[in-house]
PDB file of C-alpha atoms in Angstrom:
ATOM      1  CA  MET A 221      -3.524 -14.088   8.083  1.00 65.00           C
ATOM      2  CA  ILE A 222      -6.285 -11.838   6.816  1.00 83.00           C
ATOM      3  CA  PHE A 223      -4.575 -11.805   3.398  1.00 82.00           C
ATOM      4  CA  ALA A 224      -4.594 -15.592   3.198  1.00 84.00           C
ATOM      5  CA  ALA A 225      -8.349 -15.586   3.845  1.00 90.00           C
ATOM      6  CA  ALA A 226      -8.885 -13.039   1.061  1.00 95.00           C
ATOM      7  CA  ILE A 227      -7.747 -15.485  -1.613  1.00 94.00           C
ATOM      8  CA  PRO A 228     -10.358 -18.227  -1.082  1.00 96.00           C
ATOM      9  CA  VAL A 229     -13.027 -15.581  -0.401  1.00 97.00           C
ATOM     10  CA  GLY A 230     -12.120 -13.905  -3.697  1.00 97.00           C
ATOM     11  CA  ILE A 231     -12.270 -17.208  -5.579  1.00 97.00           C
ATOM     12  CA  VAL A 232     -15.654 -18.145  -4.106  1.00 97.00           C
ATOM     13  CA  ALA A 233     -16.991 -14.643  -4.807  1.00 97.00           C
ATOM     14  CA  GLY A 234     -15.611 -14.816  -8.356  1.00 96.00           C
ATOM     15  CA  LEU A 235     -17.423 -18.099  -8.960  1.00 96.00           C
ATOM     16  CA  LEU A 236     -20.646 -16.737  -7.430  1.00 97.00           C
ATOM     17  CA  PHE A 237     -20.454 -13.719  -9.759  1.00 95.00           C
ATOM     18  CA  GLY A 238     -20.105 -15.928 -12.823  1.00 94.00           C
ATOM     19  CA  GLY A 239     -16.342 -15.936 -13.091  1.00 95.00           C
ATOM     20  CA  ARG A 240     -14.057 -18.773 -14.162  1.00 95.00           C
ATOM     21  CA  LEU A 241     -10.835 -19.913 -12.531  1.00 94.00           C
ATOM     22  CA  GLU A 242      -9.147 -19.745 -15.940  1.00 93.00           C
ATOM     23  CA  GLY A 243      -9.480 -15.968 -15.773  1.00 93.00           C
ATOM     24  CA  LEU A 244      -6.834 -15.882 -13.060  1.00 93.00           C
ATOM     25  CA  SER A 245      -4.258 -17.284 -15.487  1.00 91.00           C
ATOM     26  CA  ALA A 246      -4.789 -14.282 -17.765  1.00 88.00           C
ATOM     27  CA  LEU A 247      -3.979 -11.814 -14.988  1.00 88.00           C
ATOM     28  CA  ARG A 248      -0.724  -9.997 -15.730  1.00 91.00           C
ATOM     29  CA  PHE A 249       0.828  -8.766 -12.489  1.00 94.00           C
ATOM     30  CA  ARG A 250       3.970  -6.874 -13.438  1.00 96.00           C
ATOM     31  CA  TRP A 251       7.064  -7.046 -11.238  1.00 97.00           C
ATOM     32  CA  ALA A 252       5.648 -10.073  -9.417  1.00 96.00           C
ATOM     33  CA  PRO A 253       9.119 -11.251  -8.288  1.00 97.00           C
ATOM     34  CA  LEU A 254       9.596  -7.972  -6.389  1.00 97.00           C
ATOM     35  CA  ALA A 255       6.287  -8.372  -4.547  1.00 96.00           C
ATOM     36  CA  VAL A 256       6.744 -12.084  -3.865  1.00 96.00           C
ATOM     37  CA  GLY A 257      10.356 -11.544  -2.792  1.00 97.00           C
ATOM     38  CA  GLY A 258       9.327  -8.805  -0.372  1.00 96.00           C
ATOM     39  CA  LEU A 259       6.562 -10.931   1.132  1.00 94.00           C
ATOM     40  CA  LEU A 260       8.763 -14.027   1.422  1.00 95.00           C
ATOM     41  CA  ALA A 261      11.499 -11.953   3.034  1.00 95.00           C
ATOM     42  CA  GLN A 262       8.970 -10.830   5.645  1.00 93.00           C
ATOM     43  CA  VAL A 263       7.967 -14.424   6.346  1.00 91.00           C
ATOM     44  CA  VAL A 264      11.631 -15.187   7.074  1.00 92.00           C
ATOM     45  CA  LEU A 265      12.151 -11.897   8.904  1.00 91.00           C
ATOM     46  CA  PHE A 266       9.386 -12.675  11.381  1.00 87.00           C
ATOM     47  CA  SER A 267      10.292 -16.314  11.911  1.00 86.00           C
ATOM     48  CA  GLU A 268      12.812 -18.085  14.093  1.00 84.00           C
ATOM     49  CA  LEU A 269      15.233 -17.974  11.151  1.00 85.00           C
ATOM     50  CA  ALA A 270      15.890 -14.271  11.788  1.00 82.00           C
ATOM     51  CA  ALA A 271      16.094 -14.524  15.578  1.00 81.00           C
ATOM     52  CA  GLY A 272      19.772 -13.474  15.563  1.00 83.00           C
ATOM     53  CA  LEU A 273      19.192 -10.141  13.814  1.00 85.00           C
ATOM     54  CA  ASN A 274      19.313  -6.995  15.932  1.00 87.00           C
ATOM     55  CA  ALA A 275      16.180  -4.855  16.234  1.00 86.00           C
ATOM     56  CA  GLY A 276      17.579  -2.069  14.055  1.00 90.00           C
ATOM     57  CA  MET A 277      18.273  -4.470  11.190  1.00 91.00           C
ATOM     58  CA  VAL A 278      14.807  -6.024  11.507  1.00 90.00           C
ATOM     59  CA  ALA A 279      13.212  -2.558  11.394  1.00 92.00           C
ATOM     60  CA  LEU A 280      15.247  -1.557   8.338  1.00 95.00           C
ATOM     61  CA  LEU A 281      14.435  -4.792   6.502  1.00 95.00           C
ATOM     62  CA  TYR A 282      10.752  -4.533   7.420  1.00 94.00           C
ATOM     63  CA  VAL A 283      10.531  -1.044   5.934  1.00 96.00           C
ATOM     64  CA  ALA A 284      12.535  -2.062   2.844  1.00 97.00           C
ATOM     65  CA  THR A 285      10.477  -5.182   2.118  1.00 96.00           C
ATOM     66  CA  THR A 286       7.185  -3.372   2.689  1.00 96.00           C
ATOM     67  CA  ALA A 287       8.341  -0.592   0.361  1.00 97.00           C
ATOM     68  CA  ALA A 288       9.336  -3.164  -2.275  1.00 97.00           C
ATOM     69  CA  VAL A 289       5.857  -4.695  -2.224  1.00 97.00           C
ATOM     70  CA  PHE A 290       4.332  -1.205  -2.425  1.00 97.00           C
ATOM     71  CA  VAL A 291       6.447  -0.359  -5.504  1.00 98.00           C
ATOM     72  CA  ALA A 292       5.273  -3.545  -7.234  1.00 98.00           C
ATOM     73  CA  LEU A 293       1.674  -2.643  -6.386  1.00 97.00           C
ATOM     74  CA  LEU A 294       2.127   0.821  -7.867  1.00 97.00           C
ATOM     75  CA  ARG A 295       3.343  -0.785 -11.086  1.00 97.00           C
ATOM     76  CA  ASN A 296       0.032  -2.664 -11.250  1.00 97.00           C
ATOM     77  CA  VAL A 297      -2.300   0.046  -9.987  1.00 96.00           C
ATOM     78  CA  ARG A 298      -4.353  -0.069 -13.218  1.00 96.00           C
ATOM     79  CA  LEU A 299      -5.644  -3.537 -12.359  1.00 96.00           C
ATOM     80  CA  THR A 300      -9.083  -3.654 -10.767  1.00 96.00           C
ATOM     81  CA  GLY A 301      -8.783  -3.693  -6.974  1.00 97.00           C
ATOM     82  CA  LEU A 302      -5.070  -2.829  -6.903  1.00 97.00           C
ATOM     83  CA  PRO A 303      -5.547   0.860  -6.042  1.00 98.00           C
ATOM     84  CA  ILE A 304      -7.269  -0.306  -2.847  1.00 98.00           C
ATOM     85  CA  VAL A 305      -4.465  -2.791  -2.139  1.00 97.00           C
ATOM     86  CA  ALA A 306      -1.859  -0.073  -2.747  1.00 98.00           C
ATOM     87  CA  PHE A 307      -3.659   2.367  -0.445  1.00 98.00           C
ATOM     88  CA  GLY A 308      -3.772  -0.280   2.287  1.00 97.00           C
ATOM     89  CA  ALA A 309      -0.091  -1.054   1.808  1.00 97.00           C
ATOM     90  CA  LEU A 310       0.723   2.659   1.950  1.00 98.00           C
ATOM     91  CA  SER A 311      -1.177   3.081   5.206  1.00 98.00           C
ATOM     92  CA  ASN A 312       0.709   0.129   6.710  1.00 97.00           C
ATOM     93  CA  LEU A 313       4.016   1.505   5.427  1.00 97.00           C
ATOM     94  CA  ALA A 314       3.235   4.925   6.938  1.00 98.00           C
ATOM     95  CA  ALA A 315       2.497   3.351  10.333  1.00 98.00           C
ATOM     96  CA  ILE A 316       5.646   1.225  10.183  1.00 97.00           C
ATOM     97  CA  ILE A 317       7.910   4.123   9.166  1.00 97.00           C
ATOM     98  CA  GLY A 318       6.262   6.490  11.666  1.00 97.00           C
ATOM     99  CA  ASN A 319       7.031   4.047  14.445  1.00 96.00           C
ATOM    100  CA  GLY A 320      10.660   3.365  13.634  1.00 94.00           C
ATOM    101  CA  GLY A 321      10.194   0.190  11.620  1.00 94.00           C
ATOM    102  CA  ILE A 322       7.643  -1.400  13.936  1.00 92.00           C
ATOM    103  CA  MET A 323       3.940  -1.993  13.362  1.00 94.00           C
ATOM    104  CA  PRO A 324       2.368  -1.124  16.700  1.00 95.00           C
ATOM    105  CA  ALA A 325      -0.299  -3.434  18.051  1.00 94.00           C
ATOM    106  CA  ASP A 326      -2.978  -2.511  20.544  1.00 95.00           C
ATOM    107  CA  ALA A 327      -2.559  -4.462  23.786  1.00 93.00           C
ATOM    108  CA  ALA A 328      -6.306  -5.114  24.004  1.00 94.00           C
ATOM    109  CA  ALA A 329      -6.368  -6.405  20.411  1.00 94.00           C
ATOM    110  CA  LEU A 330      -3.478  -8.756  21.182  1.00 92.00           C
ATOM    111  CA  ALA A 331      -5.315 -10.018  24.272  1.00 92.00           C
ATOM    112  CA  ALA A 332      -8.516 -10.562  22.259  1.00 94.00           C
ATOM    113  CA  ALA A 333      -6.501 -12.602  19.767  1.00 91.00           C
ATOM    114  CA  GLY A 334      -5.021 -14.629  22.620  1.00 91.00           C
ATOM    115  CA  LEU A 335      -1.520 -13.363  21.902  1.00 87.00           C
ATOM    116  CA  GLU A 336       1.099 -12.246  24.381  1.00 84.00           C
ATOM    117  CA  PRO A 337       3.114  -9.112  23.606  1.00 79.00           C
ATOM    118  CA  GLY A 338       6.746  -9.839  22.868  1.00 69.00           C
ATOM    119  CA  THR A 339       6.518 -13.630  22.607  1.00 62.00           C
ATOM    120  CA  GLY A 340       8.206 -15.048  19.538  1.00 55.00           C
ATOM    121  CA  PRO A 341       8.936 -13.395  16.201  1.00 54.00           C
ATOM    122  CA  THR A 342       6.232 -10.978  15.127  1.00 70.00           C
ATOM    123  CA  ASN A 343       5.736  -7.948  12.947  1.00 78.00           C
ATOM    124  CA  SER A 344       3.649  -6.245  15.672  1.00 81.00           C
ATOM    125  CA  ALA A 345       4.720  -4.797  19.020  1.00 88.00           C
ATOM    126  CA  VAL A 346       2.984  -2.865  21.770  1.00 92.00           C
ATOM    127  CA  LEU A 347       4.216   0.731  21.936  1.00 92.00           C
ATOM    128  CA  ALA A 348       3.277   3.230  24.663  1.00 91.00           C
ATOM    129  CA  ASP A 349       2.225   6.042  22.323  1.00 95.00           C
ATOM    130  CA  PRO A 350       2.252   4.932  18.676  1.00 97.00           C
ATOM    131  CA  VAL A 351       2.385   7.436  15.849  1.00 97.00           C
ATOM    132  CA  LEU A 352      -0.585   7.168  13.441  1.00 97.00           C
ATOM    133  CA  GLN A 353      -2.348   4.921  15.951  1.00 97.00           C
ATOM    134  CA  PRO A 354      -5.543   4.494  13.850  1.00 97.00           C
ATOM    135  CA  LEU A 355      -3.407   2.895  11.103  1.00 98.00           C
ATOM    136  CA  THR A 356      -1.818   0.341  13.437  1.00 97.00           C
ATOM    137  CA  ASP A 357      -2.926  -3.168  14.439  1.00 96.00           C
ATOM    138  CA  VAL A 358      -5.976  -2.172  16.477  1.00 96.00           C
ATOM    139  CA  PHE A 359      -8.340  -4.945  15.366  1.00 95.00           C
ATOM    140  CA  ALA A 360      -8.294  -8.624  16.311  1.00 94.00           C
ATOM    141  CA  ILE A 361      -9.456 -11.950  15.028  1.00 92.00           C
ATOM    142  CA  PRO A 362     -10.631 -13.503  18.318  1.00 94.00           C
ATOM    143  CA  ALA A 363      -8.662 -16.288  19.952  1.00 92.00           C
ATOM    144  CA  THR A 364     -11.617 -18.631  19.411  1.00 95.00           C
ATOM    145  CA  VAL A 365     -11.093 -18.428  15.636  1.00 91.00           C
ATOM    146  CA  PRO A 366      -8.328 -20.452  13.956  1.00 88.00           C
ATOM    147  CA  LEU A 367      -5.264 -18.360  13.055  1.00 84.00           C
ATOM    148  CA  ALA A 368      -6.296 -15.560  15.431  1.00 88.00           C
ATOM    149  CA  ASN A 369      -4.196 -12.435  14.999  1.00 90.00           C
ATOM    150  CA  VAL A 370      -4.237  -8.649  15.075  1.00 93.00           C
ATOM    151  CA  PHE A 371      -4.654  -6.490  11.985  1.00 94.00           C
ATOM    152  CA  SER A 372      -4.917  -2.904  10.777  1.00 96.00           C
ATOM    153  CA  ILE A 373      -7.261  -0.916   8.564  1.00 98.00           C
ATOM    154  CA  GLY A 374      -4.511  -1.178   5.933  1.00 97.00           C
ATOM    155  CA  ASP A 375      -4.774  -4.963   6.142  1.00 96.00           C
ATOM    156  CA  VAL A 376      -8.555  -4.722   5.654  1.00 97.00           C
ATOM    157  CA  LEU A 377      -8.035  -2.554   2.559  1.00 98.00           C
ATOM    158  CA  ILE A 378      -5.423  -4.964   1.189  1.00 97.00           C
ATOM    159  CA  ALA A 379      -7.735  -7.957   1.693  1.00 97.00           C
ATOM    160  CA  THR A 380     -10.695  -6.096   0.144  1.00 98.00           C
ATOM    161  CA  GLY A 381      -8.635  -5.058  -2.871  1.00 98.00           C
ATOM    162  CA  LEU A 382      -7.338  -8.612  -3.310  1.00 97.00           C
ATOM    163  CA  ILE A 383     -10.880  -9.976  -3.300  1.00 98.00           C
ATOM    164  CA  LEU A 384     -11.947  -7.409  -5.907  1.00 97.00           C
ATOM    165  CA  ALA A 385      -8.895  -8.156  -8.058  1.00 96.00           C
ATOM    166  CA  ILE A 386      -9.569 -11.897  -7.976  1.00 96.00           C
ATOM    167  CA  VAL A 387     -13.267 -11.463  -8.803  1.00 97.00           C
ATOM    168  CA  ALA A 388     -12.464  -9.069 -11.657  1.00 96.00           C
ATOM    169  CA  ALA A 389      -9.822 -11.389 -13.098  1.00 96.00           C
ATOM    170  CA  MET A 390     -12.173 -14.358 -12.942  1.00 96.00           C
ATOM    171  CA  ARG A 391     -15.080 -12.538 -14.569  1.00 93.00           C
ATOM    172  CA  ALA A 392     -13.554 -11.696 -17.937  1.00 66.00           C
ATOM    173  CA  ASP A 393     -10.705 -10.165 -19.843  1.00 56.00           C
ATOM    174  CA  ARG A 394     -12.496  -6.772 -19.764  1.00 46.00           C
ATOM    175  CA  SER A 395     -11.239  -6.267 -16.187  1.00 44.00           C
ATOM    176  CA  ILE A 396      -7.648  -7.232 -16.922  1.00 44.00           C
ATOM    177  CA  GLU A 397      -4.984  -4.695 -17.814  1.00 47.00           C
ATOM    178  CA  SER A 398      -4.434  -4.656 -21.555  1.00 44.00           C
ATOM    179  CA  ASP A 399      -1.258  -2.542 -21.508  1.00 48.00           C
ATOM    180  CA  PRO A 400       1.571  -4.875 -22.637  1.00 50.00           C
ATOM    181  CA  GLY A 401       4.292  -2.692 -21.071  1.00 49.00           C
TER     182      GLY A 401
END
């Protein structure tokens, strides 16, 4: 959910910094289908549509789709803001791989977000002793806020990088990758 908030924040910030919406159309994100496909696969993976999959398959697909998005980000790392997004994605991927294909969530963070551990499809789960615990979902958007959820430092980096990328793209062609390949 934090990523969805980054888009309108980036657009508003871009306008406040003198950018134009038309600048977004000039942005050339290479391998976009790989990134979009990975993200859409995760939406399905953590929905009721994938309820019949066993835990091992979900873990494998979660790692694979996260890695696919990371590869697409690496292809675009020269764009303003994308190194930050890639670093955030890498930290999330490390936490997910380190914990067997699960993004651990802090029980207190889940409670603050008004969420119950283990209820419904989710990409987060409470683990007794998570590996790379500081990189896991240890922060919460409080239950009193719409779309409350838990998130990680990687998610914060991804959202920050997205905001910077949007602002840079809206400001002018000087911040857009000029490499045609």
